[in-house]
Amino acid sequence: MVGFCSSARFVEHKTARRHPERPDRIRAIHRAVRVAGLLDSPDPFPDFQLDLQLNRQSQHVLRDLGEPEPAGVDRVLAVHSPAHVEYVRHVCELGGGVLDQGDTPVGPESYEIALLAAGAVLRCCDAVASGEVKRAFAAVRPPGHHAEPARPMGFCLFANLSIGARYLQQAHGVGRIAVVDFDVHHGNGTQAVFESDRTVLFISLHQHPATCFPRSGYEWELGTGPGEGYTLNIPFQPGAGDAEYLEAVDSRVLPALDEFRPELIMISAGFDAHHDDPLAQIDLSEEAFELMTRRLAASADRHCGGKIISVLEGGYDLRALGRSVVRHLIGLAR
């Protein structure tokens, strides 16, 4: 079984009218896992309308990990500066506004919901580290992989996955963690957190930074100081599809994992490389997300007893998002 942690409260993070990172993203995922038969529990959004056309699976593969609790500020401060945390809190307390360069709006509840998103990741960390489940997926918003230690950006307030990685090391004694990020946008925030740390291998597959936000993630970015060589960026030209991604996973990602021998693998699972996504120009199918996930799961089986924690990042076409998450979860389960 794959642990599944989410909350209906994630829709309370209000962005802006027609903003791509909108509450319906969580509604779409909750609907998809139930239409596909992966999770046997009531849909918290029964009135939400979305035609997914999904085949129903023969057995439930998800275990509901229950309602998460907000992460403590001390856990967030393991990654972010006090000024960063206070800035997000203060803007939300004043009623909301727009952070960074205008693409990261927040509402009055966004600070609390961002702590809840990080808390859902910590719940997945506890479940996997304790052996309650072998793998877990946190379906959260706001996303996190663009949030740098002192800067919210790219729809992201707190670095959910990075907070989870530090928690695993500090609270559960996990040593080497590999992070694989297949969101179409480079995980600049995750890289900024770990680029000088040799205990975390960061691998990002993304659209080429010369053509896509956030304009980072060139191949020559390899890490700094003691972390040099523990960052692997794999950019793709617009139009790249399943064959190019799967070849890169086989020839570059898996050998890097074999060399690093992680004690646990974390995935920044963004689904905006799908060919229907409006924010980029990569041409992946839903099947590609399952096939990449299966390869990562096989690597986890070789190196770390199968332990994987996956965290939702991007994906902005609702139908493609829901269907792709289902394929990702099937890949984790099998």
XYZ file of C-alpha atoms in Angstrom:
334
model
C 0.000 0.000 0.000
C 1.026 3.586 -0.684
C 0.275 6.123 2.009
C -1.807 9.092 0.855
C -1.880 12.312 2.841
C -3.930 15.330 1.860
C -6.552 17.682 3.253
C -9.687 19.339 1.977
C -8.348 22.462 3.699
C -5.760 22.945 0.963
C -8.445 24.721 -1.079
C -8.379 27.498 1.556
C -5.119 28.809 0.108
C -6.588 31.456 -2.174
C -4.518 32.709 -5.083
C -6.043 34.951 -7.729
C -8.853 34.658 -10.245
C -7.610 32.585 -13.195
C -4.308 31.885 -11.454
C -2.982 28.492 -12.605
C -2.170 27.337 -9.045
C -5.811 27.244 -7.991
C -7.856 25.320 -5.428
C -9.402 23.081 -8.090
C -6.035 21.308 -8.425
C -6.616 19.552 -5.102
C -10.240 18.856 -5.987
C -9.107 17.227 -9.233
C -6.672 14.912 -7.449
C -9.177 13.852 -4.820
C -11.697 13.097 -7.545
C -9.182 11.201 -9.693
C -7.954 8.796 -6.998
C -11.538 7.869 -6.186
C -12.795 7.548 -9.759
C -9.804 5.288 -10.434
C -10.636 3.204 -7.372
C -7.264 3.810 -5.703
C -8.777 5.138 -2.490
C -11.922 3.909 -0.783
C -13.189 6.905 1.154
C -15.790 9.629 0.552
C -14.827 12.431 -1.822
C -14.608 15.676 0.190
C -15.702 17.629 -2.900
C -18.844 15.834 -4.126
C -20.112 18.811 -6.119
C -16.904 19.284 -8.130
C -17.341 18.554 -11.831
C -14.501 17.091 -13.916
C -14.648 14.475 -16.679
C -11.601 12.263 -16.105
C -12.491 9.104 -18.114
C -10.308 6.868 -15.966
C -10.272 3.088 -15.895
C -11.130 1.736 -12.466
C -8.421 -0.351 -10.815
C -9.185 -3.801 -9.482
C -7.968 -3.042 -5.962
C -7.373 -0.104 -3.673
C -3.673 0.778 -3.538
C -3.757 3.786 -1.202
C -3.914 3.956 2.574
C -5.340 7.219 3.863
C -2.864 8.576 6.410
C -5.497 10.838 7.914
C -5.752 14.569 8.363
C -2.302 16.137 8.718
C -1.309 18.597 11.391
C 0.502 21.846 10.573
C 4.272 21.675 10.729
C 5.842 23.409 13.674
C 7.672 26.605 12.828
C 10.863 25.009 14.153
C 10.705 22.472 11.317
C 10.274 25.238 8.753
C 13.209 27.148 10.250
C 15.440 24.149 9.547
C 15.235 25.287 5.906
C 14.076 28.931 5.855
C 15.333 32.098 7.510
C 13.260 33.640 10.327
C 12.749 36.720 8.137
C 11.280 34.564 5.364
C 8.795 32.892 7.696
C 7.814 36.193 9.303
C 7.344 37.857 5.892
C 4.889 35.188 4.738
C 3.062 35.235 8.073
C 2.810 39.022 8.172
C 1.465 39.456 4.633
C -1.199 36.819 5.275
C -2.093 38.327 8.653
C -2.711 41.663 6.904
C -5.248 39.961 4.624
C -3.039 38.700 1.834
C -1.208 40.160 -1.122
C 1.361 39.204 -3.729
C 4.787 37.901 -2.793
C 7.989 37.988 -4.817
C 7.634 39.310 -8.382
C 3.876 39.149 -8.701
C 3.314 35.442 -9.404
C 2.830 34.237 -5.818
C -0.433 35.594 -4.393
C -1.580 34.695 -0.893
C -4.758 35.127 1.108
C -5.489 35.407 4.826
C -5.322 31.630 5.352
C -2.267 30.945 3.195
C 0.340 30.954 5.983
C -1.586 28.390 7.996
C -2.293 26.258 4.928
C 1.384 26.377 3.892
C 2.294 25.011 7.345
C -0.358 22.329 6.820
C 1.196 21.381 3.474
C 4.588 20.947 5.127
C 2.870 19.002 7.897
C 1.385 16.565 5.375
C 4.896 15.871 4.109
C 6.098 15.281 7.679
C 3.214 12.832 8.192
C 4.405 10.919 5.118
C 7.962 10.982 6.473
C 6.821 9.500 9.785
C 4.777 6.820 8.039
C 7.636 5.681 5.809
C 10.393 5.986 8.405
C 8.385 3.959 10.947
C 7.492 1.224 8.463
C 3.764 2.001 8.560
C 3.954 2.130 4.753
C 6.820 1.659 2.338
C 5.933 4.624 0.125
C 3.778 7.716 0.533
C 2.419 10.605 -1.514
C 1.577 14.056 -0.158
C -1.077 15.774 -2.288
C -0.562 19.340 -1.101
C -0.791 22.957 -2.059
C 0.786 25.453 -2.121
C 3.702 23.666 -3.818
C 7.238 24.121 -2.550
C 10.215 23.454 -4.800
C 10.742 27.082 -5.919
C 10.812 28.491 -2.363
C 14.402 29.383 -1.514
C 15.748 29.725 2.033
C 15.014 33.463 2.117
C 12.572 33.955 -0.756
C 9.084 32.706 -1.630
C 8.591 32.486 -5.396
C 6.983 30.593 -8.246
C 3.683 29.915 -6.415
C 5.682 28.428 -3.480
C 5.756 29.684 0.112
C 7.698 27.026 2.034
C 9.951 24.296 0.642
C 7.755 21.333 1.581
C 10.018 18.538 0.357
C 13.188 20.143 1.726
C 11.540 20.563 5.114
C 10.672 16.872 4.985
C 14.213 15.879 4.042
C 15.722 17.791 6.953
C 13.110 16.296 9.271
C 14.043 12.790 8.135
C 17.684 13.493 8.893
C 17.131 15.241 12.210
C 14.214 13.271 13.677
C 14.632 9.852 12.071
C 18.397 9.612 11.581
C 18.244 9.113 7.814
C 21.657 9.821 6.284
C 21.761 9.975 2.495
C 18.612 11.216 0.740
C 18.175 11.401 -3.024
C 15.687 13.925 -4.413
C 14.415 13.440 -7.964
C 12.414 16.356 -9.346
C 10.553 15.827 -12.632
C 8.465 19.001 -12.507
C 8.857 20.832 -15.822
C 10.354 23.822 -14.003
C 13.747 23.580 -12.330
C 13.591 23.073 -8.568
C 15.701 26.102 -7.758
C 14.545 26.223 -4.144
C 15.496 22.623 -3.438
C 18.840 23.176 -5.127
C 19.479 26.303 -3.054
C 18.800 24.405 0.182
C 21.088 21.465 -0.579
C 23.680 22.635 -3.106
C 26.513 22.599 -0.543
C 25.348 19.399 1.190
C 26.816 16.058 0.130
C 24.230 14.097 2.152
C 21.486 15.044 -0.325
C 21.716 14.198 -4.019
C 19.477 16.536 -6.020
C 18.481 15.504 -9.554
C 16.209 17.721 -11.650
C 14.707 16.957 -15.063
C 13.171 20.109 -16.514
C 12.641 22.285 -19.558
C 15.796 24.138 -20.550
C 16.288 27.267 -18.429
C 16.927 29.428 -21.501
C 13.286 28.796 -22.456
C 11.472 28.438 -19.131
C 10.982 29.775 -15.594
C 12.912 30.062 -13.272
C 15.899 30.487 -15.634
C 18.109 28.190 -13.572
C 19.101 24.551 -13.784
C 21.876 24.572 -16.366
C 23.967 21.417 -16.633
C 27.002 23.228 -15.278
C 25.232 23.828 -11.946
C 26.770 20.932 -10.015
C 26.654 22.105 -6.393
C 29.120 24.116 -4.349
C 31.859 23.422 -1.806
C 31.451 20.009 -0.176
C 28.263 19.510 -2.193
C 29.943 19.832 -5.572
C 28.962 16.862 -7.692
C 25.774 16.191 -5.717
C 23.544 18.300 -7.968
C 22.573 16.873 -11.353
C 20.557 19.063 -13.712
C 19.123 17.502 -16.880
C 17.491 20.171 -19.057
C 15.390 19.337 -22.128
C 14.611 21.429 -25.166
C 10.953 22.357 -25.788
C 9.131 19.528 -27.520
C 11.023 16.734 -25.762
C 8.794 13.751 -25.048
C 8.589 10.325 -23.477
C 11.567 8.811 -25.312
C 13.966 11.597 -24.322
C 12.895 11.573 -20.675
C 13.006 7.805 -20.268
C 16.407 7.632 -21.943
C 17.706 10.265 -19.513
C 16.304 8.368 -16.541
C 17.975 5.151 -17.726
C 21.337 6.638 -18.707
C 21.801 9.393 -16.120
C 19.346 9.295 -13.204
C 19.539 5.605 -12.336
C 23.361 5.416 -12.551
C 23.604 8.492 -10.290
C 21.317 6.808 -7.762
C 23.356 3.602 -7.989
C 26.527 5.524 -7.207
C 24.982 7.547 -4.371
C 23.164 4.581 -2.736
C 20.450 6.599 -0.975
C 18.825 5.516 2.251
C 15.549 7.009 1.028
C 14.307 8.598 -2.204
C 12.087 11.682 -2.328
C 10.276 12.821 -5.470
C 9.201 16.340 -6.379
C 6.260 15.140 -8.435
C 5.246 17.922 -10.783
C 2.996 16.977 -13.686
C 3.344 20.135 -15.765
C 5.608 18.383 -18.285
C 2.379 16.813 -19.613
C 1.663 17.717 -23.226
C -1.635 19.394 -22.252
C -0.138 21.655 -19.582
C -0.420 25.389 -20.363
C 2.772 26.634 -18.640
C 5.545 24.865 -20.571
C 6.376 23.067 -23.806
C 7.395 19.511 -22.870
C 5.401 16.686 -24.451
C 5.080 13.883 -21.885
C 2.203 11.425 -21.788
C 0.537 10.149 -18.631
C 2.195 6.786 -19.239
C 5.626 8.427 -19.014
C 4.957 9.506 -15.431
C 4.144 5.914 -14.487
C 7.189 4.534 -16.300
C 9.563 7.041 -14.686
C 8.037 6.256 -11.308
C 8.420 2.510 -11.810
C 12.115 2.997 -12.564
C 12.588 5.092 -9.432
C 10.687 2.517 -7.382
C 12.972 -0.231 -8.698
C 15.989 1.854 -7.691
C 14.508 2.326 -4.229
C 14.039 -1.428 -3.976
C 17.734 -1.916 -4.757
C 19.115 0.678 -2.381
C 16.748 1.565 0.455
C 14.152 -1.094 1.054
C 11.779 0.556 -1.409
C 11.306 3.701 0.704
C 9.950 6.663 -1.298
C 8.192 9.863 -0.278
C 6.609 11.776 -3.142
C 5.366 15.363 -2.873
C 3.053 17.163 -5.296
C 4.508 20.178 -7.077
C 3.078 21.543 -10.352
C 0.497 20.464 -12.924
C -2.048 23.001 -14.146
C -4.366 21.284 -16.620
C -6.877 19.713 -14.241
C -7.716 16.626 -16.285
C -4.069 15.922 -17.118
C -3.110 16.491 -13.475
C -5.675 14.073 -12.093
C -4.916 11.368 -14.627
C -1.141 11.769 -14.268
C -1.277 11.560 -10.474
C -3.191 8.300 -10.807
C -0.488 6.876 -13.094
C 2.231 8.050 -10.693
C 0.504 6.347 -7.763
C 0.076 3.134 -9.735
C 3.795 3.287 -10.499
C 4.571 3.672 -6.797
C 2.260 0.808 -5.870
C 3.698 -1.647 -8.375
